[in-house]
JSON list of C-alpha atoms in Angstrom, two decimals:
[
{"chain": "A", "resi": 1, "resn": "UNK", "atom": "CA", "xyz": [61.98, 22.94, 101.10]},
{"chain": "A", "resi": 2, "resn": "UNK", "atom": "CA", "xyz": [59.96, 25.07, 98.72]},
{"chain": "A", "resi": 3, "resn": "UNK", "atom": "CA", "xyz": [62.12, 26.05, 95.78]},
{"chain": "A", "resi": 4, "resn": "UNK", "atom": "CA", "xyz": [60.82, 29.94, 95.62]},
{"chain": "A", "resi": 5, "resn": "UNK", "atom": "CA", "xyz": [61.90, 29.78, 99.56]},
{"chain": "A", "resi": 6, "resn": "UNK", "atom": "CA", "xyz": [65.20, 28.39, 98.73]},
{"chain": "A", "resi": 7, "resn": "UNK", "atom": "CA", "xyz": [65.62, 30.88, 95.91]},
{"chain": "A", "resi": 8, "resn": "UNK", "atom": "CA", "xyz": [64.51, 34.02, 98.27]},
{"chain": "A", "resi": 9, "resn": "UNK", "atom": "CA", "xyz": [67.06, 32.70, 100.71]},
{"chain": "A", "resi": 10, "resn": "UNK", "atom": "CA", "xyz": [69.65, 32.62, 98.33]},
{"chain": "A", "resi": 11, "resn": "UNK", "atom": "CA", "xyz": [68.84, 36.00, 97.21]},
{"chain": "A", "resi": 12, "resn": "UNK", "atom": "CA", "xyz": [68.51, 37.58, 100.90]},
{"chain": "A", "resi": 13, "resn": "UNK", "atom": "CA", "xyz": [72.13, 35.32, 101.49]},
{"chain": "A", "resi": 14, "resn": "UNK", "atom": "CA", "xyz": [73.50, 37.32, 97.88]},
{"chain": "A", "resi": 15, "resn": "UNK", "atom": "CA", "xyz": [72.08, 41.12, 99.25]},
{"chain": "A", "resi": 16, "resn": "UNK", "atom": "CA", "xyz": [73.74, 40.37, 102.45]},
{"chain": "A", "resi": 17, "resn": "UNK", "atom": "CA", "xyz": [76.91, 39.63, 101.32]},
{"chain": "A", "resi": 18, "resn": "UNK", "atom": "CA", "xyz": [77.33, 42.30, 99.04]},
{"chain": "A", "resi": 19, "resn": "UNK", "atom": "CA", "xyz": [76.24, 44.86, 102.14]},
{"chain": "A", "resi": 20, "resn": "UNK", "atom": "CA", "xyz": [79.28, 43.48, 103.77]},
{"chain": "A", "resi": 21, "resn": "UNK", "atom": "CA", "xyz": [81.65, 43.71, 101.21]},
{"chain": "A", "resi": 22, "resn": "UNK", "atom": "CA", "xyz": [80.61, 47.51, 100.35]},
{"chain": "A", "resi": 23, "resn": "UNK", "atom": "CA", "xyz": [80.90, 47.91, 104.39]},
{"chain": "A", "resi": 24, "resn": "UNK", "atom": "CA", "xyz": [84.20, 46.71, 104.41]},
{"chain": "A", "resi": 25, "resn": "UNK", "atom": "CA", "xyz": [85.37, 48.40, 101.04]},
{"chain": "A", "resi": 26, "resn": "UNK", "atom": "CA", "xyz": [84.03, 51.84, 102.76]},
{"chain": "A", "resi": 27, "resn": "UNK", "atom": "CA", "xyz": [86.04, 51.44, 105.71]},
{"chain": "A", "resi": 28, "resn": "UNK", "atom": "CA", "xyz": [88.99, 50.32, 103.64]},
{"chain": "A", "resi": 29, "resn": "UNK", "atom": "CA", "xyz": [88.38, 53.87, 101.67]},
{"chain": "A", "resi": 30, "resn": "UNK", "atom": "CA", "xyz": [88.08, 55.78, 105.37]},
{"chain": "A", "resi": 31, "resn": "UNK", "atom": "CA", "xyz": [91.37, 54.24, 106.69]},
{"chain": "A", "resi": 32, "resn": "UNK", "atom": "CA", "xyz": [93.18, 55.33, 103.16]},
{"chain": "A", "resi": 33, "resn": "UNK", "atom": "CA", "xyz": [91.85, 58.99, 103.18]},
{"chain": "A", "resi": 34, "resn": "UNK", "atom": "CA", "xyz": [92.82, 59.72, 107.20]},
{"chain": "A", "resi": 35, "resn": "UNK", "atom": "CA", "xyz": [96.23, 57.70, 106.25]},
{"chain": "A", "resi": 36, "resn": "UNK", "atom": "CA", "xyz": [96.96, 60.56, 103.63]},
{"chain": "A", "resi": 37, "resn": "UNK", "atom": "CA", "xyz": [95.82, 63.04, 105.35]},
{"chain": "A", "resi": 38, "resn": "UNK", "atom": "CA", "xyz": [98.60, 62.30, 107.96]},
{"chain": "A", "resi": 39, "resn": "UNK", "atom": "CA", "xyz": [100.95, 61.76, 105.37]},
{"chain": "A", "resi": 40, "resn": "UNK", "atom": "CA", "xyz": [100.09, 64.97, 104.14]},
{"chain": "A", "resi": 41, "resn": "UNK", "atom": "CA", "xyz": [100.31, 66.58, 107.44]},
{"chain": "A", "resi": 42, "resn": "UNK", "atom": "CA", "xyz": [103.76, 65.24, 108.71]},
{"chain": "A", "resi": 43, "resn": "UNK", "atom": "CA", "xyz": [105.05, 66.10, 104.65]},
{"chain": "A", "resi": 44, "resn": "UNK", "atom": "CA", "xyz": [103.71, 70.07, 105.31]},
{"chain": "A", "resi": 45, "resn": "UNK", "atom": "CA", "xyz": [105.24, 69.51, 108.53]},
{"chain": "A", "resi": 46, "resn": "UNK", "atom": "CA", "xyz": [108.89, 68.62, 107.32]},
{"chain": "A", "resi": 47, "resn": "UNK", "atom": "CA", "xyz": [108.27, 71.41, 104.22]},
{"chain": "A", "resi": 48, "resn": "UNK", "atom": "CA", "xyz": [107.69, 73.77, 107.07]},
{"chain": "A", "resi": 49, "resn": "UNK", "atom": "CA", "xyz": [110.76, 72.59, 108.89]},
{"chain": "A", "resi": 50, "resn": "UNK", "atom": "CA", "xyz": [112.85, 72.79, 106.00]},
{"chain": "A", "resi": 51, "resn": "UNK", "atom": "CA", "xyz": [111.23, 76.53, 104.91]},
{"chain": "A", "resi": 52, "resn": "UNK", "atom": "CA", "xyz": [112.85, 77.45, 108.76]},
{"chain": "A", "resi": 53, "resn": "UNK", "atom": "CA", "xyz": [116.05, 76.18, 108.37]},
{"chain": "A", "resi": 54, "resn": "UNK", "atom": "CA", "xyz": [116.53, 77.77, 104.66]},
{"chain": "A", "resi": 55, "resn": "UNK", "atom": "CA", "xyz": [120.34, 79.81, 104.76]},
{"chain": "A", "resi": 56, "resn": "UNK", "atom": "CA", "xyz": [118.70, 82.68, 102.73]},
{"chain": "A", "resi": 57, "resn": "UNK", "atom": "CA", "xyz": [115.57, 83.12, 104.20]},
{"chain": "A", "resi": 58, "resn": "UNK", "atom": "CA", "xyz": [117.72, 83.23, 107.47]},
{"chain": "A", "resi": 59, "resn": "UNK", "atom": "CA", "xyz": [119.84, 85.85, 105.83]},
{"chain": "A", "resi": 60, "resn": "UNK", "atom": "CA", "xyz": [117.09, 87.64, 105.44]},
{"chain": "A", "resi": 61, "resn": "UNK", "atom": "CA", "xyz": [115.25, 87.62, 108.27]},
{"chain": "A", "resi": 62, "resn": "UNK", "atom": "CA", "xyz": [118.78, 88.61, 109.51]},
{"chain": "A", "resi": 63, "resn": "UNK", "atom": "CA", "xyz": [119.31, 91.84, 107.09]},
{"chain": "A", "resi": 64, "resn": "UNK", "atom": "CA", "xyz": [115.65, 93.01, 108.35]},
{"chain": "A", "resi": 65, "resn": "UNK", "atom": "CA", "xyz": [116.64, 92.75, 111.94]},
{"chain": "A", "resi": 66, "resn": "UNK", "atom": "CA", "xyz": [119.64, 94.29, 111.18]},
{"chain": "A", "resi": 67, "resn": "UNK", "atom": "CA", "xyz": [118.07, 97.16, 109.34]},
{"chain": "A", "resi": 68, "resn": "UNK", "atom": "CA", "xyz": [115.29, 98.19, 111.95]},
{"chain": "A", "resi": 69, "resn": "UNK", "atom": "CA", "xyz": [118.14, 98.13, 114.54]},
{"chain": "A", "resi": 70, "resn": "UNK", "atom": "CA", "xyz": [120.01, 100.52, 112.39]},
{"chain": "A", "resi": 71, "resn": "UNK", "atom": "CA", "xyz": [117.03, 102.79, 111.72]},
{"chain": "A", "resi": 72, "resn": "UNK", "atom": "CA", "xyz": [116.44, 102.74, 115.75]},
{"chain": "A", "resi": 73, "resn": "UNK", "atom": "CA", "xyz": [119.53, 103.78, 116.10]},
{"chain": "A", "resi": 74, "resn": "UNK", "atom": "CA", "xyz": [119.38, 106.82, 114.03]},
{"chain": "A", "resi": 75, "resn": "UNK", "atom": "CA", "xyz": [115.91, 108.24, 115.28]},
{"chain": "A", "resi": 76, "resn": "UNK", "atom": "CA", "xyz": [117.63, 107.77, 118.70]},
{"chain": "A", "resi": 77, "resn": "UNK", "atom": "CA", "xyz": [120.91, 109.80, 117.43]},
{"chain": "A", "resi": 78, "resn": "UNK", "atom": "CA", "xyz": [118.25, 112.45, 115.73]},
{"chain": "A", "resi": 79, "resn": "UNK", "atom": "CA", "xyz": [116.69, 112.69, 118.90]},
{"chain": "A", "resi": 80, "resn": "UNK", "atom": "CA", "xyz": [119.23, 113.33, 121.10]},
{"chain": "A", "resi": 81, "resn": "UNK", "atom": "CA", "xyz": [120.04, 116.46, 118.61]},
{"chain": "A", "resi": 82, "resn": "UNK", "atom": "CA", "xyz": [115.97, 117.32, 119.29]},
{"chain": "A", "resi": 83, "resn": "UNK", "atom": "CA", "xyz": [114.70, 116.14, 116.14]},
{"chain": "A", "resi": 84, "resn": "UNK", "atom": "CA", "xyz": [111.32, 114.57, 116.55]},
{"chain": "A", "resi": 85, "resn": "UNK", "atom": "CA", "xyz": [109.57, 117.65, 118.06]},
{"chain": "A", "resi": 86, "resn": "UNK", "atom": "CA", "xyz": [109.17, 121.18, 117.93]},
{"chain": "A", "resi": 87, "resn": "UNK", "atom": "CA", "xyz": [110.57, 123.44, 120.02]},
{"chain": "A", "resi": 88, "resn": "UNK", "atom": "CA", "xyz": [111.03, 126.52, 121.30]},
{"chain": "A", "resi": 89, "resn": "UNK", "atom": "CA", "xyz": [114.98, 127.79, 121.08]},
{"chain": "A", "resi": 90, "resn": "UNK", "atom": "CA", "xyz": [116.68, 131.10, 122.77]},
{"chain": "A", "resi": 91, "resn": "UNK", "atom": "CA", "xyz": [119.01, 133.21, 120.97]},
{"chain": "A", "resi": 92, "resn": "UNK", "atom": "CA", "xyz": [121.88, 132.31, 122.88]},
{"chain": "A", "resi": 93, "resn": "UNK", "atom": "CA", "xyz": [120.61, 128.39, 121.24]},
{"chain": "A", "resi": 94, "resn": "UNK", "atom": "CA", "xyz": [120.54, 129.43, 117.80]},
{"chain": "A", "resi": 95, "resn": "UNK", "atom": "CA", "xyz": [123.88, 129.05, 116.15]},
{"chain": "A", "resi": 96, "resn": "UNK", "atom": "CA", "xyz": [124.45, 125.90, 117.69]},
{"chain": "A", "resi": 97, "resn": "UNK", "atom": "CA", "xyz": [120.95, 124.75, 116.67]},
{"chain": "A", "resi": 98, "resn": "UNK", "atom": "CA", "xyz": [120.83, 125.32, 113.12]},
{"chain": "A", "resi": 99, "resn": "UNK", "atom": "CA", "xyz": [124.53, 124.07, 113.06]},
{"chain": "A", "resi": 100, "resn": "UNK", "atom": "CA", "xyz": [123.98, 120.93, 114.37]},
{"chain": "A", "resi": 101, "resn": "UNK", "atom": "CA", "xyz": [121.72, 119.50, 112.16]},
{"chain": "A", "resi": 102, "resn": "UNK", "atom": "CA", "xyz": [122.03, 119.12, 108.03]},
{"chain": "A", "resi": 103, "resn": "UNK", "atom": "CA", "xyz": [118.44, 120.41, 107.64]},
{"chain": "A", "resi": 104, "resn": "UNK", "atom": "CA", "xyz": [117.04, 122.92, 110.42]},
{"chain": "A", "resi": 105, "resn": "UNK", "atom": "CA", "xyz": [113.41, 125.19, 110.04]},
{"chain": "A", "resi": 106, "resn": "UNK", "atom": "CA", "xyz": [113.50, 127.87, 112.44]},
{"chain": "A", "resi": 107, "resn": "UNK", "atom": "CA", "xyz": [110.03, 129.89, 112.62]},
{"chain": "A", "resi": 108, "resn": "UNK", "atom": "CA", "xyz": [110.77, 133.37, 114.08]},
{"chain": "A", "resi": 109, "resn": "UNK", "atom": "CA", "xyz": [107.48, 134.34, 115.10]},
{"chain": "A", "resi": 110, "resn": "UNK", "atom": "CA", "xyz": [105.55, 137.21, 117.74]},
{"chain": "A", "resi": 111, "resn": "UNK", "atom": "CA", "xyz": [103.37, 135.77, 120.14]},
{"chain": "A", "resi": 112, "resn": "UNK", "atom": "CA", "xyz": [100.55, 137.95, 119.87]},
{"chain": "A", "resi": 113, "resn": "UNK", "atom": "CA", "xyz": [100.62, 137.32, 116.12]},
{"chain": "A", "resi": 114, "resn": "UNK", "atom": "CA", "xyz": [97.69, 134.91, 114.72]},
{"chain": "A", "resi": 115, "resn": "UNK", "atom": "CA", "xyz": [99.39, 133.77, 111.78]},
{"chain": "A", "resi": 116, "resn": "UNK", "atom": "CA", "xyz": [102.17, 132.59, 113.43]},
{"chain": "A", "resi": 117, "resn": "UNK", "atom": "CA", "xyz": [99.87, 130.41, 115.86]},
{"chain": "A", "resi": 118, "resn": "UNK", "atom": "CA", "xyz": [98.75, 129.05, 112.57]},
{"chain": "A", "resi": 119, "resn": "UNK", "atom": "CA", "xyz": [102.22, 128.45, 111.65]},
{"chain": "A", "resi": 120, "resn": "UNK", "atom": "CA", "xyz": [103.32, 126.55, 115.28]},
{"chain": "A", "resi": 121, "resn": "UNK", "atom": "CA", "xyz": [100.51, 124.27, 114.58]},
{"chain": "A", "resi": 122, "resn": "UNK", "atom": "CA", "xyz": [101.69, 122.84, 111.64]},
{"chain": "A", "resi": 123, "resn": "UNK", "atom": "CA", "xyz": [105.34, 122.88, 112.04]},
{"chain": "A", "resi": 124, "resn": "UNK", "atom": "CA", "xyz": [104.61, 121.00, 115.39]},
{"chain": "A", "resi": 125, "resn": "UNK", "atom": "CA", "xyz": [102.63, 118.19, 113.58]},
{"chain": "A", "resi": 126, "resn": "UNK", "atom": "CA", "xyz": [105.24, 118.39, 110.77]},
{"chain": "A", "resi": 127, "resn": "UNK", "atom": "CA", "xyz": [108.36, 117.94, 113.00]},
{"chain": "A", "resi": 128, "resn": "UNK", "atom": "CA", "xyz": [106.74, 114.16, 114.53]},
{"chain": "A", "resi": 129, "resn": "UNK", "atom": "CA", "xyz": [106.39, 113.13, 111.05]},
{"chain": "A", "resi": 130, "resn": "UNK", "atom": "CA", "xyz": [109.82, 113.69, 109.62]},
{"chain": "A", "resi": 131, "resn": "UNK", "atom": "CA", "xyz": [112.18, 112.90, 112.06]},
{"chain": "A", "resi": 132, "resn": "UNK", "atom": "CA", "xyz": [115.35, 114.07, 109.69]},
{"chain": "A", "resi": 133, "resn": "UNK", "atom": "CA", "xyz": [114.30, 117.65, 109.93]},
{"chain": "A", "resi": 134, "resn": "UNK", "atom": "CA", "xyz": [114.76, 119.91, 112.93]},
{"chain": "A", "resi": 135, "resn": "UNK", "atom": "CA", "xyz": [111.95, 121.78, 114.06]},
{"chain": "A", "resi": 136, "resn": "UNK", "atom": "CA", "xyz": [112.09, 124.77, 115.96]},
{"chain": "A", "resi": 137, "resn": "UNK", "atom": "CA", "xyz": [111.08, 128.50, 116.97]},
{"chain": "A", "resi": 138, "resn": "UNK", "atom": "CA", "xyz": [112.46, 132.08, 118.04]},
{"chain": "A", "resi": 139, "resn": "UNK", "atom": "CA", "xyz": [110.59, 134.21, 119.47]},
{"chain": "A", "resi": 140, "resn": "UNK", "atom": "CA", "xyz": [111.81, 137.83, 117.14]},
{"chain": "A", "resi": 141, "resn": "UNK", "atom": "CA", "xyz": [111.26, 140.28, 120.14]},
{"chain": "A", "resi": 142, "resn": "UNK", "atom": "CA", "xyz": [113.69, 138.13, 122.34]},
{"chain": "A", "resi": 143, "resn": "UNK", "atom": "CA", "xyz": [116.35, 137.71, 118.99]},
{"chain": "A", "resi": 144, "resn": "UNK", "atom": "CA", "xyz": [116.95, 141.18, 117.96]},
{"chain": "A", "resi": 145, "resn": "UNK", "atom": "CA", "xyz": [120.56, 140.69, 116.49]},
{"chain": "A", "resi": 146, "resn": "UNK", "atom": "CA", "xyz": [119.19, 137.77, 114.53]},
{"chain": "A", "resi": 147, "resn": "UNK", "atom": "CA", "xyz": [116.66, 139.18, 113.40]},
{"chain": "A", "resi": 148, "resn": "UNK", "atom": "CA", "xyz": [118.44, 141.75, 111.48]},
{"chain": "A", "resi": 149, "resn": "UNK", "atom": "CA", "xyz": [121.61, 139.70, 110.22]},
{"chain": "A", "resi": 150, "resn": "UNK", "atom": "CA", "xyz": [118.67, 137.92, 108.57]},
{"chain": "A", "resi": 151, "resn": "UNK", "atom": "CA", "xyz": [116.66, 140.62, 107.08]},
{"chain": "A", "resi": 152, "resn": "UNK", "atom": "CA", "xyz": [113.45, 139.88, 108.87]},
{"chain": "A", "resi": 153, "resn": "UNK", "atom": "CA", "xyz": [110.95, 142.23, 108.37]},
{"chain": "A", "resi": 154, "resn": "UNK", "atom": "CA", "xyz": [107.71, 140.51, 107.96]},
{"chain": "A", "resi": 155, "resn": "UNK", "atom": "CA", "xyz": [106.22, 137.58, 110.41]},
{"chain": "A", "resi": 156, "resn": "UNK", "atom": "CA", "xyz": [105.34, 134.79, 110.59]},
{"chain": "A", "resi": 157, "resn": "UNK", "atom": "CA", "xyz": [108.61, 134.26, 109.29]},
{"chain": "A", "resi": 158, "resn": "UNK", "atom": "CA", "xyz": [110.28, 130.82, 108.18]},
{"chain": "A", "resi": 159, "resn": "UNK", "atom": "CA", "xyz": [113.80, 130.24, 106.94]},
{"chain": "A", "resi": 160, "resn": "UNK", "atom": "CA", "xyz": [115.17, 127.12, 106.30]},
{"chain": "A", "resi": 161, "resn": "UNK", "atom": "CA", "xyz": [119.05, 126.15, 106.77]},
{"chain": "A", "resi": 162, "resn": "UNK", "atom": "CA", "xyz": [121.09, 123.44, 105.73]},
{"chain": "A", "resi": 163, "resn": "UNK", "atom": "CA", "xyz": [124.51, 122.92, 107.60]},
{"chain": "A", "resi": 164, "resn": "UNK", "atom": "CA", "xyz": [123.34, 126.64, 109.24]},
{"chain": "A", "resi": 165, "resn": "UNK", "atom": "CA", "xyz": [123.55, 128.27, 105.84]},
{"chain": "A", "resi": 166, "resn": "UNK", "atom": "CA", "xyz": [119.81, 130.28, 105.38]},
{"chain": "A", "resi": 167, "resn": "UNK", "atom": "CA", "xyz": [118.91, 128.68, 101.59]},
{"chain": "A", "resi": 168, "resn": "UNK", "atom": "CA", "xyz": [115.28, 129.71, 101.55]},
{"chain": "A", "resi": 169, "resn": "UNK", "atom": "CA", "xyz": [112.62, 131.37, 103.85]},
{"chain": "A", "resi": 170, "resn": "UNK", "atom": "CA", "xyz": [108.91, 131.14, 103.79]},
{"chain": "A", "resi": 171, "resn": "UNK", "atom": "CA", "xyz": [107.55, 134.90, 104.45]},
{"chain": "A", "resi": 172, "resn": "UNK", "atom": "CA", "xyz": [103.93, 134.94, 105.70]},
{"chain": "A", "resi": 173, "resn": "UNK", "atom": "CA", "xyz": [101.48, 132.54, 103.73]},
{"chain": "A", "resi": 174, "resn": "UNK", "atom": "CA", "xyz": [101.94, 133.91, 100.07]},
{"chain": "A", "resi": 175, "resn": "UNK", "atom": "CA", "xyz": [103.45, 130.70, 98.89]},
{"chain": "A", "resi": 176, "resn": "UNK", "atom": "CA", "xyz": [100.28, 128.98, 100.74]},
{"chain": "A", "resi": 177, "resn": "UNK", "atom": "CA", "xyz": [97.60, 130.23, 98.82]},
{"chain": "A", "resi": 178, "resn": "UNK", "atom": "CA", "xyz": [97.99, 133.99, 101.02]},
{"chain": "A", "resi": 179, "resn": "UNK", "atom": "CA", "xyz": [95.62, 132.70, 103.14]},
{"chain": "A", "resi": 180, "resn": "UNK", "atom": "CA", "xyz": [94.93, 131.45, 106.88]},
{"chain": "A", "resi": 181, "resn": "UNK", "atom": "CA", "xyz": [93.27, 128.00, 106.37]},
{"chain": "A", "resi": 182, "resn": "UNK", "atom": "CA", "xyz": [96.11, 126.36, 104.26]},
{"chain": "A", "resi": 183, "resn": "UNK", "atom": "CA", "xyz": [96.65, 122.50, 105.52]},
{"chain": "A", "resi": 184, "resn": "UNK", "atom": "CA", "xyz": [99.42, 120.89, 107.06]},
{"chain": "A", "resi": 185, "resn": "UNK", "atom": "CA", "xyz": [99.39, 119.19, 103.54]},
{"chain": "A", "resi": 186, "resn": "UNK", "atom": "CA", "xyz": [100.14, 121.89, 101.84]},
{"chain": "A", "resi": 187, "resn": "UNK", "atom": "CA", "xyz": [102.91, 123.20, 103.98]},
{"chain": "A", "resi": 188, "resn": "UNK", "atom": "CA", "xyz": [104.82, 119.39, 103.62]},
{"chain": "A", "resi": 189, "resn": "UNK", "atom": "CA", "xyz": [104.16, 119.58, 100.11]},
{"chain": "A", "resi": 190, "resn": "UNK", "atom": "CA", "xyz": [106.09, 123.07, 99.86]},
{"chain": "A", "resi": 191, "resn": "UNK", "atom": "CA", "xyz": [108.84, 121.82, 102.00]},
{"chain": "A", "resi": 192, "resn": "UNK", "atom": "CA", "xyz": [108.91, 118.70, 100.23]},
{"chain": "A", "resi": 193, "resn": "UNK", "atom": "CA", "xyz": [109.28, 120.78, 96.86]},
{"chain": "A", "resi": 194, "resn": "UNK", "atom": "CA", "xyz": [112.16, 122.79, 98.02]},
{"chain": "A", "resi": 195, "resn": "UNK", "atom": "CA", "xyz": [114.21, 119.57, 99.43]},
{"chain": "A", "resi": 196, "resn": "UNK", "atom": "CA", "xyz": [113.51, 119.92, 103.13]},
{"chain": "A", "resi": 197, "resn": "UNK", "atom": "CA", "xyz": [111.58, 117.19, 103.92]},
{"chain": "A", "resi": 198, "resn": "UNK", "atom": "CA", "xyz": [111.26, 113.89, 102.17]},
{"chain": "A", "resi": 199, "resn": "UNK", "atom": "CA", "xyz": [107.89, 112.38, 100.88]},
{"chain": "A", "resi": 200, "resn": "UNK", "atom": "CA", "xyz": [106.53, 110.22, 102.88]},
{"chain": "A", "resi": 201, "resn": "UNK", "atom": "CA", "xyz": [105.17, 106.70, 101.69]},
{"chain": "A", "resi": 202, "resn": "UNK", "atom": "CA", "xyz": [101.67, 105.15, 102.53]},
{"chain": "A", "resi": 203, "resn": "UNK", "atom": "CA", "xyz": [102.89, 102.53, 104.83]},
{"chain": "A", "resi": 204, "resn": "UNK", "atom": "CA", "xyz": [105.41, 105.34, 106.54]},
{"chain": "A", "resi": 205, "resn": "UNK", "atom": "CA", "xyz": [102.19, 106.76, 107.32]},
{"chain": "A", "resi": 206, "resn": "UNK", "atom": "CA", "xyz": [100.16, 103.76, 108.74]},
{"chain": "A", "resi": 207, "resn": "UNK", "atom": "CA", "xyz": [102.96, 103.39, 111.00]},
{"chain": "A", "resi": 208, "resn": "UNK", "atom": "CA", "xyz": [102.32, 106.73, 112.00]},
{"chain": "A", "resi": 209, "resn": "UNK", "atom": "CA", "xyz": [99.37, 105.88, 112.92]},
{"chain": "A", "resi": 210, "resn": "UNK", "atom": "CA", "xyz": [100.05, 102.85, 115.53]},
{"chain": "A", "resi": 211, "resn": "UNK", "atom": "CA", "xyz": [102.32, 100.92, 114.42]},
{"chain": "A", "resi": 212, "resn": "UNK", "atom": "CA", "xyz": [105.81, 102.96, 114.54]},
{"chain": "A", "resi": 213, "resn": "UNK", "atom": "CA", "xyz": [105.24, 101.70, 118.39]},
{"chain": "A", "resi": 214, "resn": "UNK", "atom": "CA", "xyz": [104.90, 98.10, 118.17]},
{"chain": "A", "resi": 215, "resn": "UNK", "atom": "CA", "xyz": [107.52, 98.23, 115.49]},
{"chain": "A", "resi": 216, "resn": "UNK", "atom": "CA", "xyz": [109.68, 100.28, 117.91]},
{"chain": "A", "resi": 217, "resn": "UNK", "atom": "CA", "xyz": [109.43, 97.80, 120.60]},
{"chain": "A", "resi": 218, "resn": "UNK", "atom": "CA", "xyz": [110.32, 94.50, 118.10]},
{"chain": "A", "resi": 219, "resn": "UNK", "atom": "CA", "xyz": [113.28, 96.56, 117.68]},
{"chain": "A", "resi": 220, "resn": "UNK", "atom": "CA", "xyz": [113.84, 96.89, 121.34]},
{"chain": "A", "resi": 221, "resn": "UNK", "atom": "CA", "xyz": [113.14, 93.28, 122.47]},
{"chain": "A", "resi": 222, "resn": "UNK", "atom": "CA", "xyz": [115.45, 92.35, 119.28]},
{"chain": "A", "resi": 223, "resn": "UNK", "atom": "CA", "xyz": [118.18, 94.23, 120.76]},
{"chain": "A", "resi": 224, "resn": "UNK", "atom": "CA", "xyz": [118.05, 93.50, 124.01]},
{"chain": "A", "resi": 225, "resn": "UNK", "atom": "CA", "xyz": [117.69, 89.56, 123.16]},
{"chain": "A", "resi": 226, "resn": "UNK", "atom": "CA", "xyz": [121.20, 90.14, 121.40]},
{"chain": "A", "resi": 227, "resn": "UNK", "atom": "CA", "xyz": [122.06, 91.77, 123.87]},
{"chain": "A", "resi": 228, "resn": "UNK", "atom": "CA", "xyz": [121.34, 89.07, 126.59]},
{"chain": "A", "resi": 229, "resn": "UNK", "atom": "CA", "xyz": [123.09, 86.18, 124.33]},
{"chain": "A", "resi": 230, "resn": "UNK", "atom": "CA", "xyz": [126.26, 87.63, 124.75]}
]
């Protein structure tokens, strides 16, 4: 045989076997890295396990569940007393209404009055938002003995009671500015300044928005979920 042929051979023999060996080397190196990766997987897996069965984070799941049910329970027990909405109240109601809450606002107002439709529109959007206030309304015409054991002489008239004492009263819009296109803003941040309402947070407020309700009904399939265990 022709030595350059047996040498070209040789070489083509060398090339080939070194493409085989980097062949097998790369699927040595493939094997390795999805051999990790399920190492790596079932590991996250058992971290994950081990994050569920963690006493405190248990505890605290616990305290959260525990702490929504409580809250549900008070809006319910506000509720019942007619917090949560605004309302309209007869003079026969009154004592018992502004007794039977630690913070009442009672708007006496005249129905032909303008200002005291601008007054009714806030209070009602005010009395959804902070649920530990009561809300409500007189009309003065139909409240005549009220009307002058309190003094009333001016409307739209607002008076604020805690435990059915009368501690403060709005009268007409002259701590608004004296004028008719004050915000709802405004009026919270008043009644916030004089201790009737409480600030609100940002995330209070998101929930608000939407998400009071799904939060309301976690609460309510959390109950009833205890409930059904026992």
């Amino acid at each position: 045989m022709d030595p350059d042929s047996v040498k070209s051979t040789l070489s083509n023999l060398a090339f080939g076997n070194v493409m085989a060996a980097a062949a097998r080397d790369y699927q040595k190196e493939l094997v390795a890295q999805q051999k990790s990766q399920a190492s790596s997987s079932v590991s996250q897996e058992v971290d994950l396990d081990e994050l569920m069965d963690d006493p405190e984070l248990e505890k605290l799941h616990a305290d959260r569940i525990a702490a929504l049910k409580k809250e549900a329970e008070k809006r319910e027990a506000m509720k019942k007393k007619g917090h949560g909405e605004y309302r309209e109240i007869t003079e026969g109601d009154f004592l018992g209404e502004v007794t039977g809450s630690e913070k009442a606002i009672c708007h006496f107002y005249h129905h032909e009055f303008y200002r005291c439709k601008i007054v009714d529109k806030h209070l009602k959007s005010l009395a959804q938002r902070h649920l530990d206030t009561k809300f409500i309304k007189l009309d003065a015409e139909n409240a005549p003995f009220f009307i002058t054991k309190l003094g009333i002489k001016t409307l739209p008239c607002v008076i604020l009671f805690r435990r059915g004492i009368a501690v403060d009263r709005l009268i007409g819009f002259q701590d608004l500015g004296g004028k008719d296109d004050f915000s709802t803003k405004a009026l919270e941040n008043l009644l916030i300044k004089k201790g009737f309402i409480s600030e609100k947070k940002q995330d209070e407020d998101e929930e608000d928005d939407g998400n009071h309700e799904n939060r309301r009904w976690a609460v309510r399939s959390s109950v009833n979920s205890d409930s059904d265990s026992d």
